[in-house]
């Protein structure tokens, strides 16, 4: 038991040493203009575009999206974002193509999350209505029912549906909403290229 307490005390001490999201953003990402900047290094030989994509279906290298997503996760939503590519810079036409591809990618993500929110709302309403219907049936039949096993199953199913609706609305929806807002933050990001 003392070993567990010592471990928890050490974890608490380490947790207090880690900066908050705002402190970390200010230290690592925040620029003088108030934007949080995500830096992408285009080192010599780096593949900007996925080599397997072609013409109209051309897309960025998935490692770039992974990097942007990883960095966006740590930046609070209150900060506007700038994505800055450094190093071996492409020509103007390619730079504009990169801007368009990034915006399109995150617009599709935004639409996905919007659809997930719609499905979550529908799921919550259906579960709530199903739970209420089962519980109403349970209470209506409780006085006249002679089969206690059926009544217990009806009661359990009603309460489970009601609790699932609550879980779907308060917990699952919050997570989807954060993903939606993060995708929105990416869609509205400024994309620049710097030779520094």
PDB file of C-alpha atoms in Angstrom:
ATOM      1  CA  UNK A   1       0.000   0.000   0.000  1.00  0.00           C
ATOM      2  CA  UNK A   2       2.814   2.433   0.839  1.00  0.00           C
ATOM      3  CA  UNK A   3       4.389   1.727  -2.534  1.00  0.00           C
ATOM      4  CA  UNK A   4       1.145   2.773  -4.286  1.00  0.00           C
ATOM      5  CA  UNK A   5       0.990   5.983  -2.235  1.00  0.00           C
ATOM      6  CA  UNK A   6       4.597   6.779  -3.120  1.00  0.00           C
ATOM      7  CA  UNK A   7       3.905   6.202  -6.798  1.00  0.00           C
ATOM      8  CA  UNK A   8       0.801   8.418  -6.685  1.00  0.00           C
ATOM      9  CA  UNK A   9       2.754  11.155  -4.878  1.00  0.00           C
ATOM     10  CA  UNK A  10       5.491  10.986  -7.524  1.00  0.00           C
ATOM     11  CA  UNK A  11       2.926  11.120 -10.355  1.00  0.00           C
ATOM     12  CA  UNK A  12       1.270  14.137  -8.718  1.00  0.00           C
ATOM     13  CA  UNK A  13       4.655  15.883  -8.426  1.00  0.00           C
ATOM     14  CA  UNK A  14       5.446  15.171 -12.092  1.00  0.00           C
ATOM     15  CA  UNK A  15       1.996  16.347 -13.171  1.00  0.00           C
ATOM     16  CA  UNK A  16       2.552  19.676 -11.420  1.00  0.00           C
ATOM     17  CA  UNK A  17       5.806  20.145 -13.323  1.00  0.00           C
ATOM     18  CA  UNK A  18       4.155  19.772 -16.734  1.00  0.00           C
ATOM     19  CA  UNK A  19       3.041  23.138 -18.144  1.00  0.00           C
ATOM     20  CA  UNK A  20      -0.624  23.787 -18.926  1.00  0.00           C
ATOM     21  CA  UNK A  21      -1.820  23.783 -22.539  1.00  0.00           C
ATOM     22  CA  UNK A  22      -1.792  27.602 -22.553  1.00  0.00           C
ATOM     23  CA  UNK A  23       1.748  27.749 -21.129  1.00  0.00           C
ATOM     24  CA  UNK A  24       3.004  25.180 -23.615  1.00  0.00           C
ATOM     25  CA  UNK A  25       1.306  26.964 -26.516  1.00  0.00           C
ATOM     26  CA  UNK A  26       2.824  30.279 -25.425  1.00  0.00           C
ATOM     27  CA  UNK A  27       6.279  28.707 -25.115  1.00  0.00           C
ATOM     28  CA  UNK A  28       6.339  26.528 -28.241  1.00  0.00           C
ATOM     29  CA  UNK A  29       3.809  27.843 -30.754  1.00  0.00           C
ATOM     30  CA  UNK A  30       2.628  31.398 -30.072  1.00  0.00           C
ATOM     31  CA  UNK A  31       3.867  34.169 -32.350  1.00  0.00           C
ATOM     32  CA  UNK A  32       3.817  37.917 -31.792  1.00  0.00           C
ATOM     33  CA  UNK A  33       0.620  38.267 -33.874  1.00  0.00           C
ATOM     34  CA  UNK A  34      -1.302  35.911 -31.549  1.00  0.00           C
ATOM     35  CA  UNK A  35      -1.328  32.922 -33.899  1.00  0.00           C
ATOM     36  CA  UNK A  36      -0.106  29.505 -32.886  1.00  0.00           C
ATOM     37  CA  UNK A  37       2.381  28.400 -35.537  1.00  0.00           C
ATOM     38  CA  UNK A  38       2.945  24.785 -36.530  1.00  0.00           C
ATOM     39  CA  UNK A  39       6.303  24.448 -38.267  1.00  0.00           C
ATOM     40  CA  UNK A  40       6.806  21.792 -40.948  1.00  0.00           C
ATOM     41  CA  UNK A  41      10.368  21.075 -42.070  1.00  0.00           C
ATOM     42  CA  UNK A  42      10.708  20.420 -45.797  1.00  0.00           C
ATOM     43  CA  UNK A  43      14.243  19.066 -45.607  1.00  0.00           C
ATOM     44  CA  UNK A  44      16.119  18.200 -48.788  1.00  0.00           C
ATOM     45  CA  UNK A  45      14.529  15.060 -50.195  1.00  0.00           C
ATOM     46  CA  UNK A  46      11.317  15.359 -48.177  1.00  0.00           C
ATOM     47  CA  UNK A  47       8.250  14.270 -50.112  1.00  0.00           C
ATOM     48  CA  UNK A  48       5.677  17.052 -49.986  1.00  0.00           C
ATOM     49  CA  UNK A  49       3.039  15.037 -51.825  1.00  0.00           C
ATOM     50  CA  UNK A  50       2.133  11.401 -51.426  1.00  0.00           C
ATOM     51  CA  UNK A  51       4.032   9.738 -54.306  1.00  0.00           C
ATOM     52  CA  UNK A  52       1.142   7.321 -54.877  1.00  0.00           C
ATOM     53  CA  UNK A  53      -1.377  10.093 -55.601  1.00  0.00           C
ATOM     54  CA  UNK A  54      -1.770  11.551 -59.078  1.00  0.00           C
ATOM     55  CA  UNK A  55      -3.184  14.657 -60.825  1.00  0.00           C
ATOM     56  CA  UNK A  56      -6.630  15.598 -59.459  1.00  0.00           C
ATOM     57  CA  UNK A  57      -6.268  13.085 -56.623  1.00  0.00           C
ATOM     58  CA  UNK A  58      -2.901  14.476 -55.534  1.00  0.00           C
ATOM     59  CA  UNK A  59      -2.664  14.712 -51.768  1.00  0.00           C
ATOM     60  CA  UNK A  60      -0.048  15.661 -49.204  1.00  0.00           C
ATOM     61  CA  UNK A  61       2.234  13.119 -47.674  1.00  0.00           C
ATOM     62  CA  UNK A  62       0.356  11.522 -44.762  1.00  0.00           C
ATOM     63  CA  UNK A  63       3.300  12.278 -42.444  1.00  0.00           C
ATOM     64  CA  UNK A  64       2.524  16.002 -42.865  1.00  0.00           C
ATOM     65  CA  UNK A  65      -1.124  15.494 -41.862  1.00  0.00           C
ATOM     66  CA  UNK A  66      -0.001  13.367 -38.921  1.00  0.00           C
ATOM     67  CA  UNK A  67       2.333  16.122 -37.767  1.00  0.00           C
ATOM     68  CA  UNK A  68      -0.326  18.826 -38.129  1.00  0.00           C
ATOM     69  CA  UNK A  69      -2.911  16.713 -36.277  1.00  0.00           C
ATOM     70  CA  UNK A  70      -0.438  15.913 -33.492  1.00  0.00           C
ATOM     71  CA  UNK A  71       0.400  19.589 -33.005  1.00  0.00           C
ATOM     72  CA  UNK A  72      -3.227  20.758 -33.309  1.00  0.00           C
ATOM     73  CA  UNK A  73      -4.147  18.396 -30.477  1.00  0.00           C
ATOM     74  CA  UNK A  74      -1.978  20.400 -28.058  1.00  0.00           C
ATOM     75  CA  UNK A  75      -3.073  23.879 -29.199  1.00  0.00           C
ATOM     76  CA  UNK A  76      -6.181  25.241 -27.438  1.00  0.00           C
ATOM     77  CA  UNK A  77      -9.055  26.143 -29.746  1.00  0.00           C
ATOM     78  CA  UNK A  78      -8.943  29.825 -28.778  1.00  0.00           C
ATOM     79  CA  UNK A  79      -5.783  30.341 -30.852  1.00  0.00           C
ATOM     80  CA  UNK A  80      -5.887  30.834 -34.616  1.00  0.00           C
ATOM     81  CA  UNK A  81      -3.350  28.588 -36.327  1.00  0.00           C
ATOM     82  CA  UNK A  82      -0.675  29.156 -38.932  1.00  0.00           C
ATOM     83  CA  UNK A  83       1.013  26.245 -40.694  1.00  0.00           C
ATOM     84  CA  UNK A  84       4.483  27.283 -41.827  1.00  0.00           C
ATOM     85  CA  UNK A  85       6.548  25.195 -44.223  1.00  0.00           C
ATOM     86  CA  UNK A  86      10.324  25.742 -43.929  1.00  0.00           C
ATOM     87  CA  UNK A  87      13.237  24.539 -46.007  1.00  0.00           C
ATOM     88  CA  UNK A  88      13.208  23.533 -49.683  1.00  0.00           C
ATOM     89  CA  UNK A  89      10.258  25.552 -50.877  1.00  0.00           C
ATOM     90  CA  UNK A  90       8.186  24.673 -53.942  1.00  0.00           C
ATOM     91  CA  UNK A  91       7.150  27.147 -56.629  1.00  0.00           C
ATOM     92  CA  UNK A  92       4.132  29.458 -56.173  1.00  0.00           C
ATOM     93  CA  UNK A  93       1.748  27.153 -58.040  1.00  0.00           C
ATOM     94  CA  UNK A  94       2.677  24.202 -55.837  1.00  0.00           C
ATOM     95  CA  UNK A  95       2.397  26.352 -52.717  1.00  0.00           C
ATOM     96  CA  UNK A  96      -1.173  27.252 -53.672  1.00  0.00           C
ATOM     97  CA  UNK A  97      -1.891  23.580 -54.377  1.00  0.00           C
ATOM     98  CA  UNK A  98      -0.657  22.731 -50.857  1.00  0.00           C
ATOM     99  CA  UNK A  99      -2.941  25.395 -49.354  1.00  0.00           C
ATOM    100  CA  UNK A 100      -5.914  24.054 -51.317  1.00  0.00           C
ATOM    101  CA  UNK A 101      -5.198  20.423 -50.437  1.00  0.00           C
ATOM    102  CA  UNK A 102      -4.851  21.204 -46.714  1.00  0.00           C
ATOM    103  CA  UNK A 103      -8.095  23.167 -46.669  1.00  0.00           C
ATOM    104  CA  UNK A 104      -9.925  20.466 -48.629  1.00  0.00           C
ATOM    105  CA  UNK A 105      -8.593  17.698 -46.356  1.00  0.00           C
ATOM    106  CA  UNK A 106      -9.769  19.424 -43.204  1.00  0.00           C
ATOM    107  CA  UNK A 107     -13.091  20.458 -44.792  1.00  0.00           C
ATOM    108  CA  UNK A 108     -13.819  16.757 -45.373  1.00  0.00           C
ATOM    109  CA  UNK A 109     -12.850  16.045 -41.767  1.00  0.00           C
ATOM    110  CA  UNK A 110     -15.130  18.879 -40.645  1.00  0.00           C
ATOM    111  CA  UNK A 111     -18.023  17.462 -42.666  1.00  0.00           C
ATOM    112  CA  UNK A 112     -17.363  14.010 -41.203  1.00  0.00           C
ATOM    113  CA  UNK A 113     -17.514  15.370 -37.670  1.00  0.00           C
ATOM    114  CA  UNK A 114     -20.667  17.349 -38.492  1.00  0.00           C
ATOM    115  CA  UNK A 115     -22.264  14.102 -39.693  1.00  0.00           C
ATOM    116  CA  UNK A 116     -21.020  12.327 -36.558  1.00  0.00           C
ATOM    117  CA  UNK A 117     -22.724  15.022 -34.461  1.00  0.00           C
ATOM    118  CA  UNK A 118     -25.968  14.519 -36.393  1.00  0.00           C
ATOM    119  CA  UNK A 119     -25.800  10.752 -35.909  1.00  0.00           C
ATOM    120  CA  UNK A 120     -25.012  11.237 -32.222  1.00  0.00           C
ATOM    121  CA  UNK A 121     -28.060  13.485 -31.818  1.00  0.00           C
ATOM    122  CA  UNK A 122     -30.288  10.958 -33.614  1.00  0.00           C
ATOM    123  CA  UNK A 123     -28.854   8.087 -31.563  1.00  0.00           C
ATOM    124  CA  UNK A 124     -29.438  10.002 -28.321  1.00  0.00           C
ATOM    125  CA  UNK A 125     -33.040  10.845 -29.204  1.00  0.00           C
ATOM    126  CA  UNK A 126     -33.801   7.262 -30.291  1.00  0.00           C
ATOM    127  CA  UNK A 127     -32.256   5.765 -27.164  1.00  0.00           C
ATOM    128  CA  UNK A 128     -34.078   8.240 -24.939  1.00  0.00           C
ATOM    129  CA  UNK A 129     -37.432   7.585 -26.619  1.00  0.00           C
ATOM    130  CA  UNK A 130     -36.868   3.822 -26.527  1.00  0.00           C
ATOM    131  CA  UNK A 131     -35.936   3.986 -22.838  1.00  0.00           C
ATOM    132  CA  UNK A 132     -38.957   6.115 -21.979  1.00  0.00           C
ATOM    133  CA  UNK A 133     -41.251   3.807 -23.975  1.00  0.00           C
ATOM    134  CA  UNK A 134     -39.904   0.704 -22.214  1.00  0.00           C
ATOM    135  CA  UNK A 135     -40.137   2.293 -18.778  1.00  0.00           C
ATOM    136  CA  UNK A 136     -43.650   3.549 -19.509  1.00  0.00           C
ATOM    137  CA  UNK A 137     -44.629   0.039 -20.586  1.00  0.00           C
ATOM    138  CA  UNK A 138     -42.977  -1.374 -17.475  1.00  0.00           C
ATOM    139  CA  UNK A 139     -44.893   0.916 -15.129  1.00  0.00           C
ATOM    140  CA  UNK A 140     -48.151   0.379 -17.025  1.00  0.00           C
ATOM    141  CA  UNK A 141     -47.832  -3.426 -16.866  1.00  0.00           C
ATOM    142  CA  UNK A 142     -46.325  -3.616 -13.392  1.00  0.00           C
ATOM    143  CA  UNK A 143     -49.660  -3.797 -11.605  1.00  0.00           C
ATOM    144  CA  UNK A 144     -51.178  -6.466 -13.827  1.00  0.00           C
ATOM    145  CA  UNK A 145     -48.150  -8.522 -14.883  1.00  0.00           C
ATOM    146  CA  UNK A 146     -47.785 -12.042 -13.674  1.00  0.00           C
ATOM    147  CA  UNK A 147     -44.363 -12.706 -15.224  1.00  0.00           C
ATOM    148  CA  UNK A 148     -41.732 -11.043 -12.970  1.00  0.00           C
ATOM    149  CA  UNK A 149     -38.791 -12.092 -15.188  1.00  0.00           C
ATOM    150  CA  UNK A 150     -40.243 -10.287 -18.215  1.00  0.00           C
ATOM    151  CA  UNK A 151     -40.956  -7.228 -16.079  1.00  0.00           C
ATOM    152  CA  UNK A 152     -37.381  -7.148 -14.752  1.00  0.00           C
ATOM    153  CA  UNK A 153     -35.972  -7.462 -18.262  1.00  0.00           C
ATOM    154  CA  UNK A 154     -38.259  -4.666 -19.416  1.00  0.00           C
ATOM    155  CA  UNK A 155     -37.132  -2.466 -16.529  1.00  0.00           C
ATOM    156  CA  UNK A 156     -33.432  -3.189 -17.111  1.00  0.00           C
ATOM    157  CA  UNK A 157     -33.708  -2.568 -20.865  1.00  0.00           C
ATOM    158  CA  UNK A 158     -35.489   0.736 -20.241  1.00  0.00           C
ATOM    159  CA  UNK A 159     -32.918   1.982 -17.766  1.00  0.00           C
ATOM    160  CA  UNK A 160     -29.979   0.857 -19.923  1.00  0.00           C
ATOM    161  CA  UNK A 161     -31.417   2.703 -22.941  1.00  0.00           C
ATOM    162  CA  UNK A 162     -31.967   5.835 -20.838  1.00  0.00           C
ATOM    163  CA  UNK A 163     -28.420   5.740 -19.451  1.00  0.00           C
ATOM    164  CA  UNK A 164     -26.950   5.103 -22.893  1.00  0.00           C
ATOM    165  CA  UNK A 165     -28.795   8.189 -24.143  1.00  0.00           C
ATOM    166  CA  UNK A 166     -27.294  10.244 -21.308  1.00  0.00           C
ATOM    167  CA  UNK A 167     -23.824   8.832 -21.999  1.00  0.00           C
ATOM    168  CA  UNK A 168     -24.182   9.502 -25.720  1.00  0.00           C
ATOM    169  CA  UNK A 169     -25.242  13.105 -25.164  1.00  0.00           C
ATOM    170  CA  UNK A 170     -22.919  14.169 -22.377  1.00  0.00           C
ATOM    171  CA  UNK A 171     -19.757  12.148 -23.007  1.00  0.00           C
ATOM    172  CA  UNK A 172     -19.610  10.944 -26.600  1.00  0.00           C
ATOM    173  CA  UNK A 173     -20.982  14.193 -28.033  1.00  0.00           C
ATOM    174  CA  UNK A 174     -18.396  16.282 -26.187  1.00  0.00           C
ATOM    175  CA  UNK A 175     -15.558  14.286 -27.754  1.00  0.00           C
ATOM    176  CA  UNK A 176     -17.055  14.582 -31.250  1.00  0.00           C
ATOM    177  CA  UNK A 177     -17.639  18.308 -30.760  1.00  0.00           C
ATOM    178  CA  UNK A 178     -13.963  18.815 -29.830  1.00  0.00           C
ATOM    179  CA  UNK A 179     -12.880  16.924 -32.948  1.00  0.00           C
ATOM    180  CA  UNK A 180     -15.274  19.061 -35.010  1.00  0.00           C
ATOM    181  CA  UNK A 181     -13.883  22.297 -33.560  1.00  0.00           C
ATOM    182  CA  UNK A 182     -10.298  21.113 -34.051  1.00  0.00           C
ATOM    183  CA  UNK A 183     -11.034  20.378 -37.713  1.00  0.00           C
ATOM    184  CA  UNK A 184     -12.581  23.857 -37.979  1.00  0.00           C
ATOM    185  CA  UNK A 185      -9.434  25.346 -36.476  1.00  0.00           C
ATOM    186  CA  UNK A 186      -7.395  23.542 -39.158  1.00  0.00           C
ATOM    187  CA  UNK A 187      -9.711  24.643 -41.998  1.00  0.00           C
ATOM    188  CA  UNK A 188      -9.306  28.275 -40.958  1.00  0.00           C
ATOM    189  CA  UNK A 189      -5.545  28.000 -40.575  1.00  0.00           C
ATOM    190  CA  UNK A 190      -3.211  30.191 -42.566  1.00  0.00           C
ATOM    191  CA  UNK A 191      -0.636  28.275 -44.652  1.00  0.00           C
ATOM    192  CA  UNK A 192       2.630  30.039 -45.394  1.00  0.00           C
ATOM    193  CA  UNK A 193       6.080  29.139 -46.745  1.00  0.00           C
ATOM    194  CA  UNK A 194       9.293  30.506 -45.248  1.00  0.00           C
ATOM    195  CA  UNK A 195      12.886  30.178 -46.409  1.00  0.00           C
ATOM    196  CA  UNK A 196      14.218  30.468 -42.839  1.00  0.00           C
TER     197      UNK A 196
END
